[in-house]
Coordinates of N, CA and C in Angstrom, one line a residue:
V1287 N -16.8 -20.6 -12.7 CA -16.9 -21.5 -11.6 C -15.6 -22.3 -11.5
K1288 N -15.0 -22.7 -12.6 CA -13.8 -23.5 -12.6 C -12.7 -22.7 -11.9
Q1289 N -12.6 -21.4 -12.3 CA -11.5 -20.5 -11.7 C -11.8 -20.3 -10.2
F1290 N -13.0 -20.1 -9.8 CA -13.4 -20.0 -8.4 C -12.9 -21.2 -7.6
I1291 N -13.3 -22.4 -8.1 CA -12.9 -23.6 -7.3 C -11.4 -23.7 -7.2
S1292 N -10.7 -23.4 -8.3 CA -9.2 -23.5 -8.3 C -8.6 -22.5 -7.3
D1293 N -9.1 -21.2 -7.4 CA -8.6 -20.2 -6.5 C -8.9 -20.5 -5.0
M1294 N -10.1 -20.9 -4.8 CA -10.5 -21.2 -3.4 C -9.8 -22.5 -2.8
S1295 N -9.5 -23.4 -3.7 CA -8.8 -24.6 -3.3 C -7.4 -24.2 -2.9
L1296 N -6.7 -23.4 -3.7 CA -5.4 -22.9 -3.3 C -5.4 -22.1 -2.0
A1297 N -6.5 -21.2 -1.9 CA -6.6 -20.4 -0.7 C -6.7 -21.3 0.5
I1298 N -7.6 -22.3 0.5 CA -7.8 -23.2 1.6 C -6.5 -23.9 2.0
V1299 N -5.8 -24.4 1.0 CA -4.5 -25.1 1.3 C -3.5 -24.2 2.0
V1300 N -3.4 -23.0 1.5 CA -2.4 -22.0 2.0 C -2.9 -21.6 3.4
I1301 N -4.2 -21.3 3.6 CA -4.7 -21.0 4.9 C -4.5 -22.1 5.9
L1302 N -4.8 -23.3 5.6 CA -4.6 -24.4 6.5 C -3.2 -24.6 6.9
L1303 N -2.3 -24.5 5.9 CA -0.8 -24.7 6.1 C -0.4 -23.6 7.1
A1304 N -0.8 -22.3 6.8 CA -0.4 -21.2 7.7 C -0.9 -21.4 9.1
V1305 N -2.2 -21.7 9.2 CA -2.8 -21.8 10.6 C -2.2 -22.9 11.4
F1306 N -2.0 -24.1 10.8 CA -1.5 -25.2 11.6 C 0.0 -25.4 11.6
L1307 N 0.7 -24.9 10.6 CA 2.2 -25.1 10.6 C 3.0 -23.8 10.8
A1308 N 2.3 -22.7 10.6 CA 3.1 -21.4 10.8 C 2.3 -20.3 11.4
P1309 N 1.9 -20.5 12.7 CA 1.0 -19.5 13.4 C 1.8 -18.2 13.6
K1310 N 3.1 -18.2 13.7 CA 3.8 -17.0 13.9 C 3.8 -16.2 12.6
F1311 N 3.8 -16.9 11.4 CA 3.7 -16.2 10.2 C 2.4 -15.4 10.1
I1312 N 1.3 -15.9 10.6 CA 0.0 -15.2 10.6 C 0.1 -14.0 11.5
E1313 N 0.8 -14.0 12.6 CA 1.0 -12.8 13.4 C 1.8 -11.8 12.6
K1314 N 2.8 -12.2 11.9 CA 3.7 -11.3 11.2 C 2.9 -10.7 10.0
V1315 N 2.1 -11.5 9.4 CA 1.2 -11.0 8.3 C 0.3 -9.9 8.8
N1316 N -0.3 -10.2 9.9 CA -1.2 -9.2 10.5 C -0.5 -8.0 10.9
Y1317 N 0.7 -8.1 11.5 CA 1.5 -7.0 11.9 C 1.8 -6.1 10.6
A1318 N 2.2 -6.8 9.6 CA 2.6 -6.1 8.3 C 1.4 -5.3 7.8
L1319 N 0.2 -5.9 7.9 CA -1.0 -5.2 7.4 C -1.5 -4.1 8.3
M1320 N -1.5 -4.3 9.6 CA -2.1 -3.4 10.5 C -1.1 -2.3 11.1
K1321 N 0.1 -2.7 11.3 CA 1.0 -1.8 11.9 C 2.0 -1.1 10.9
R1322 N 2.1 -1.7 9.7 CA 3.0 -1.2 8.7 C 2.3 -1.2 7.3
P1323 N 1.2 -0.6 7.2 CA 0.5 -0.7 5.9 C 1.2 0.0 4.8
F1324 N 1.8 1.1 5.1 CA 2.4 1.9 4.0 C 3.7 1.2 3.6
L1325 N 4.5 0.7 4.5 CA 5.7 0.0 4.2 C 5.4 -1.3 3.4
S1326 N 4.4 -2.0 3.8 CA 4.0 -3.2 3.1 C 3.5 -2.9 1.6
S1327 N 2.7 -1.8 1.5 CA 2.2 -1.4 0.2 C 3.4 -0.9 -0.7
G1328 N 4.3 -0.1 -0.1 CA 5.5 0.4 -0.8 C 6.4 -0.8 -1.3
I1329 N 6.6 -1.7 -0.4 CA 7.4 -2.9 -0.8 C 6.7 -3.7 -1.9
G1330 N 5.4 -3.8 -1.7 CA 4.6 -4.5 -2.7 C 4.7 -3.9 -4.1
I1331 N 4.5 -2.5 -4.1 CA 4.6 -1.8 -5.4 C 6.0 -2.0 -6.1
L1332 N 7.0 -1.7 -5.3 CA 8.4 -1.8 -5.8 C 8.7 -3.3 -6.3
S1333 N 8.3 -4.2 -5.5 CA 8.6 -5.6 -5.8 C 7.8 -6.1 -7.1
F1334 N 6.5 -5.6 -7.1 CA 5.7 -5.9 -8.3 C 6.3 -5.5 -9.6
V1335 N 7.0 -4.4 -9.6 CA 7.6 -3.8 -10.8 C 9.1 -4.3 -10.9
L1336 N 9.9 -4.3 -9.9 CA 11.3 -4.5 -10.0 C 11.7 -6.0 -10.1
I1337 N 10.9 -6.9 -9.5 CA 11.3 -8.3 -9.6 C 11.3 -8.8 -11.0
P1338 N 10.2 -8.6 -11.8 CA 10.2 -9.0 -13.2 C 11.4 -8.4 -14.0
V1339 N 11.6 -7.1 -13.8 CA 12.7 -6.4 -14.5 C 14.0 -7.1 -14.1
L1340 N 14.3 -7.3 -12.8 CA 15.5 -7.9 -12.4 C 15.6 -9.3 -13.0
A1341 N 14.5 -10.1 -13.0 CA 14.6 -11.4 -13.6 C 15.0 -11.4 -15.1
I1342 N 14.4 -10.4 -15.8 CA 14.7 -10.3 -17.2 C 16.2 -9.9 -17.4
L1343 N 16.7 -9.0 -16.6 CA 18.1 -8.6 -16.7 C 19.0 -9.7 -16.4
L1344 N 18.7 -10.5 -15.3 CA 19.5 -11.7 -15.0 C 19.5 -12.7 -16.1
L1345 N 18.3 -12.8 -16.8 CA 18.2 -13.8 -17.9 C 19.2 -13.5 -19.0
F1346 N 19.4 -12.2 -19.2 CA 20.2 -11.8 -20.4 C 21.7 -11.8 -20.0
T1347 N 22.1 -12.0 -18.7 CA 23.5 -12.0 -18.4 C 24.2 -13.3 -18.9
G1348 N 23.4 -14.3 -19.0 CA 24.0 -15.6 -19.5 C 24.4 -16.5 -18.4
F1349 N 25.2 -16.1 -17.5 CA 25.6 -17.0 -16.4 C 24.7 -17.0 -15.2
L1350 N 23.7 -16.1 -15.1 CA 22.8 -16.0 -14.0 C 21.4 -16.4 -14.5
T1351 N 21.3 -17.2 -15.5 CA 20.0 -17.6 -16.1 C 19.2 -18.4 -15.1
S1352 N 19.9 -19.3 -14.4 CA 19.2 -20.2 -13.4 C 18.6 -19.3 -12.3
L1353 N 19.3 -18.4 -11.9 CA 18.8 -17.5 -10.8 C 17.6 -16.7 -11.3
A1354 N 17.6 -16.3 -12.6 CA 16.5 -15.5 -13.1 C 15.2 -16.4 -13.2
V1355 N 15.4 -17.7 -13.6 CA 14.3 -18.6 -13.6 C 13.7 -18.9 -12.2
V1356 N 14.6 -19.1 -11.3 CA 14.2 -19.3 -9.9 C 13.4 -18.1 -9.3
L1357 N 14.0 -16.9 -9.6 CA 13.3 -15.6 -9.2 C 11.9 -15.5 -9.8
A1358 N 11.8 -15.8 -11.1 CA 10.6 -15.7 -11.8 C 9.5 -16.7 -11.3
V1359 N 10.0 -17.9 -11.0 CA 9.1 -18.9 -10.4 C 8.6 -18.5 -9.0
L1360 N 9.5 -18.1 -8.2 CA 9.1 -17.7 -6.8 C 8.2 -16.5 -6.9
Y1361 N 8.4 -15.5 -7.8 CA 7.5 -14.4 -8.0 C 6.1 -14.8 -8.3
G1362 N 6.1 -15.8 -9.3 CA 4.8 -16.3 -9.7 C 4.0 -17.0 -8.6
L1363 N 4.8 -17.8 -7.8 CA 4.2 -18.5 -6.7 C 3.6 -17.5 -5.6
I1364 N 4.4 -16.5 -5.3 CA 4.0 -15.5 -4.3 C 2.7 -14.8 -4.8
L1365 N 2.7 -14.4 -6.1 CA 1.5 -13.8 -6.6 C 0.3 -14.7 -6.6
A1366 N 0.6 -16.0 -6.8 CA -0.5 -16.9 -6.8 C -1.2 -17.0 -5.4
I1367 N -0.4 -16.9 -4.4 CA -0.9 -17.0 -3.0 C -1.2 -15.7 -2.4
S1368 N -1.1 -14.6 -3.1 CA -1.3 -13.3 -2.6 C -2.7 -13.1 -2.1
L1369 N -3.7 -13.6 -2.7 CA -5.1 -13.6 -2.3 C -5.2 -14.2 -0.9
S1370 N -4.6 -15.4 -0.7 CA -4.6 -16.1 0.5 C -3.9 -15.3 1.6
I1371 N -2.7 -14.7 1.3 CA -2.0 -13.9 2.3 C -2.8 -12.7 2.8
F1372 N -3.4 -12.0 1.8 CA -4.2 -10.8 2.1 C -5.4 -11.2 3.0
S1373 N -6.1 -12.3 2.6 CA -7.2 -12.7 3.3 C -6.9 -13.2 4.7
L1374 N -5.7 -13.8 4.9 CA -5.2 -14.2 6.2 C -5.0 -13.0 7.1
A1375 N -4.4 -12.0 6.5 CA -4.1 -10.7 7.3 C -5.5 -10.1 7.7
I1376 N -6.4 -10.0 6.8 CA -7.7 -9.5 7.1 C -8.4 -10.3 8.2
A1377 N -8.4 -11.6 8.1 CA -9.0 -12.5 9.0 C -8.4 -12.4 10.4
K1378 N -7.1 -12.3 10.5 CA -6.4 -12.2 11.8 C -6.7 -10.9 12.5
S1379 N -6.8 -9.8 11.7 CA -7.2 -8.5 12.3 C -8.6 -8.6 12.8
L1380 N -9.5 -9.2 12.0 CA -10.9 -9.3 12.5 C -11.0 -10.2 13.7
A1381 N -10.2 -11.3 13.7 CA -10.2 -12.2 14.9 C -9.7 -11.5 16.1
D1382 N -8.7 -10.7 16.0 CA -8.1 -9.9 17.1 C -9.1 -8.9 17.6
K1383 N -9.8 -8.3 16.6 CA -10.8 -7.2 17.0 C -11.9 -7.8 17.8
W1384 N -12.4 -9.0 17.4 CA -13.5 -9.6 18.0 C -13.1 -10.6 19.1
N1385 N -11.8 -10.6 19.5 CA -11.3 -11.5 20.5 C -11.6 -13.0 20.3
V1386 N -11.4 -13.4 19.0 CA -11.6 -14.8 18.6 C -10.3 -15.5 18.6
T1387 N -10.2 -16.6 19.4 CA -8.9 -17.3 19.4 C -9.0 -18.7 18.8
S1388 N -10.1 -19.1 18.4 CA -10.3 -20.4 17.8 C -9.7 -20.5 16.4
K1389 N -8.9 -21.6 16.1 CA -8.3 -21.8 14.8 C -9.4 -22.0 13.8
G1390 N -10.4 -22.7 14.1 CA -11.5 -22.9 13.2 C -12.2 -21.6 12.7
K1391 N -12.4 -20.7 13.6 CA -13.0 -19.5 13.2 C -12.1 -18.6 12.4
L1392 N -10.8 -18.7 12.7 CA -9.8 -17.9 12.0 C -9.8 -18.5 10.5
I1393 N -9.8 -19.8 10.4 CA -9.9 -20.4 9.1 C -11.1 -20.0 8.3
L1394 N -12.2 -20.0 9.0 CA -13.5 -19.5 8.4 C -13.4 -18.1 8.0
F1395 N -12.9 -17.2 8.9 CA -12.8 -15.8 8.5 C -11.9 -15.6 7.3
A1396 N -10.8 -16.4 7.3 CA -9.8 -16.2 6.1 C -10.5 -16.7 4.8
F1397 N -11.2 -17.8 4.9 CA -11.9 -18.3 3.7 C -12.9 -17.3 3.2
L1398 N -13.7 -16.8 4.1 CA -14.8 -15.9 3.8 C -14.2 -14.6 3.2
S1399 N -13.0 -14.2 3.8 CA -12.3 -13.0 3.2 C -11.8 -13.2 1.8
A1400 N -11.3 -14.4 1.6 CA -10.9 -14.8 0.3 C -12.0 -14.8 -0.7
V1401 N -13.2 -15.3 -0.3 CA -14.3 -15.3 -1.2 C -14.8 -13.9 -1.5
V1402 N -14.9 -13.1 -0.5 CA -15.3 -11.7 -0.7 C -14.3 -11.0 -1.7
L1403 N -13.0 -11.1 -1.4 CA -12.0 -10.5 -2.3 C -12.1 -11.1 -3.7
W1404 N -12.3 -12.4 -3.9 CA -12.4 -13.0 -5.2 C -13.7 -12.4 -5.9
I1405 N -14.8 -12.3 -5.2 CA -16.0 -11.7 -5.8 C -15.7 -10.2 -6.2
A1406 N -15.0 -9.5 -5.4 CA -14.7 -8.1 -5.7 C -13.9 -8.0 -7.0
K1407 N -13.1 -9.0 -7.3 CA -12.3 -8.9 -8.5 C -13.2 -9.1 -9.7
L1408 N -14.4 -9.5 -9.6 CA -15.3 -9.7 -10.7 C -16.1 -8.5 -11.2
V1409 N -16.0 -7.5 -10.3 CA -16.8 -6.2 -10.6 C -16.1 -5.6 -11.9
P1410 N -17.0 -5.3 -12.9 CA -16.4 -4.7 -14.1 C -15.6 -3.4 -13.9
I1411 N -14.6 -3.3 -14.6 CA -13.6 -2.1 -14.5 C -13.0 -2.1 -13.1
L1412 N -13.7 -1.9 -12.1 CA -13.2 -1.9 -10.7 C -12.4 -3.1 -10.3
G1413 N -12.9 -4.3 -10.8 CA -12.3 -5.6 -10.5 C -10.8 -5.6 -10.9
T1414 N -10.4 -5.0 -12.0 CA -9.0 -5.0 -12.4 C -8.2 -4.3 -11.3
Y1415 N -8.6 -3.2 -10.8 CA -7.9 -2.4 -9.8 C -7.9 -3.2 -8.5
V1416 N -9.0 -3.8 -8.1 CA -9.1 -4.7 -6.9 C -8.1 -5.8 -7.0
S1417 N -8.0 -6.4 -8.2 CA -7.1 -7.5 -8.4 C -5.6 -7.1 -8.3
L1418 N -5.3 -5.9 -8.9 CA -4.0 -5.3 -8.8 C -3.7 -5.0 -7.3
F1419 N -4.6 -4.4 -6.6 CA -4.4 -4.1 -5.2 C -4.1 -5.3 -4.4
I1420 N -4.9 -6.4 -4.6 CA -4.7 -7.6 -3.8 C -3.4 -8.2 -4.1
H1421 N -2.9 -8.2 -5.3 CA -1.6 -8.8 -5.7 C -0.5 -7.9 -5.1
V1422 N -0.6 -6.6 -5.2 CA 0.5 -5.7 -4.8 C 0.6 -5.8 -3.2
V1423 N -0.5 -5.6 -2.6 CA -0.5 -5.6 -1.1 C -0.2 -7.0 -0.6
G1424 N -0.7 -8.0 -1.2 CA -0.4 -9.4 -0.8 C 1.1 -9.7 -0.9
L1425 N 1.7 -9.3 -2.0 CA 3.1 -9.4 -2.2 C 3.9 -8.6 -1.2
G1426 N 3.5 -7.4 -0.9 CA 4.1 -6.6 0.1 C 4.0 -7.1 1.5
I1427 N 2.9 -7.6 1.8 CA 2.7 -8.2 3.1 C 3.5 -9.5 3.3
F1428 N 3.6 -10.3 2.3 CA 4.4 -11.5 2.3 C 5.9 -11.1 2.5
L1429 N 6.4 -10.2 1.7 CA 7.8 -9.8 1.9 C 8.1 -9.1 3.1
T1430 N 7.2 -8.2 3.6 CA 7.4 -7.5 4.8 C 7.3 -8.4 6.0
S1431 N 6.6 -9.5 5.9 CA 6.5 -10.4 7.1 C 7.8 -11.1 7.4
F1432 N 8.8 -11.1 6.5 CA 10.1 -11.6 6.7 C 11.1 -10.6 7.3
M1433 N 10.7 -9.4 7.4 CA 11.5 -8.4 8.0 C 11.4 -8.4 9.5
K1434 N 12.4 -8.2 10.2 CA 12.4 -8.2 11.6 C 11.8 -6.9 12.2
A1435 N 10.8 -7.1 13.1 CA 10.1 -5.9 13.6 C 11.0 -5.4 14.7
K1436 N 11.0 -4.0 14.9 CA 11.8 -3.4 15.9 C 11.0 -3.5 17.2
E1437 N 11.8 -3.9 18.3 CA 11.2 -4.1 19.6 C 11.1 -2.7 20.3
K1438 N 10.0 -2.4 20.9 CA 9.8 -1.2 21.6 C 10.0 -1.5 23.1
N1439 N 10.9 -0.7 23.7 CA 11.2 -1.0 25.2 C 10.5 0.0 26.0

């Protein structure tokens, strides 16, 4: 129960910040999940493995130790919000599919998506894979959302 309250509190904060302060970020997150799922997943898998390795290598250089610590902290923060990012992407795609434009309903969809994903992580054996999937795809979606999309003319 304690972990649920903690995770959902973080999810609500991230969702509210995204909805009210960064609506374009939500569009980019949705684009990354719906239009570029393989790219997002690939970047997520590579980042999930390579960022910790890079941070450790930088740590041992001696003069780039500060950069290694910053990289590790950012990595941890992004993984912490990956559930929220993934649930935002799911919620935005559902809202678009059902022609919902209300911010309140988008927040509700995102929160309910976060709850469902969190519950799915509790399933014995399968929950580990669900958790890994959420973190990898959430990381990939987050990083892919900062890439510039090609305009089609």
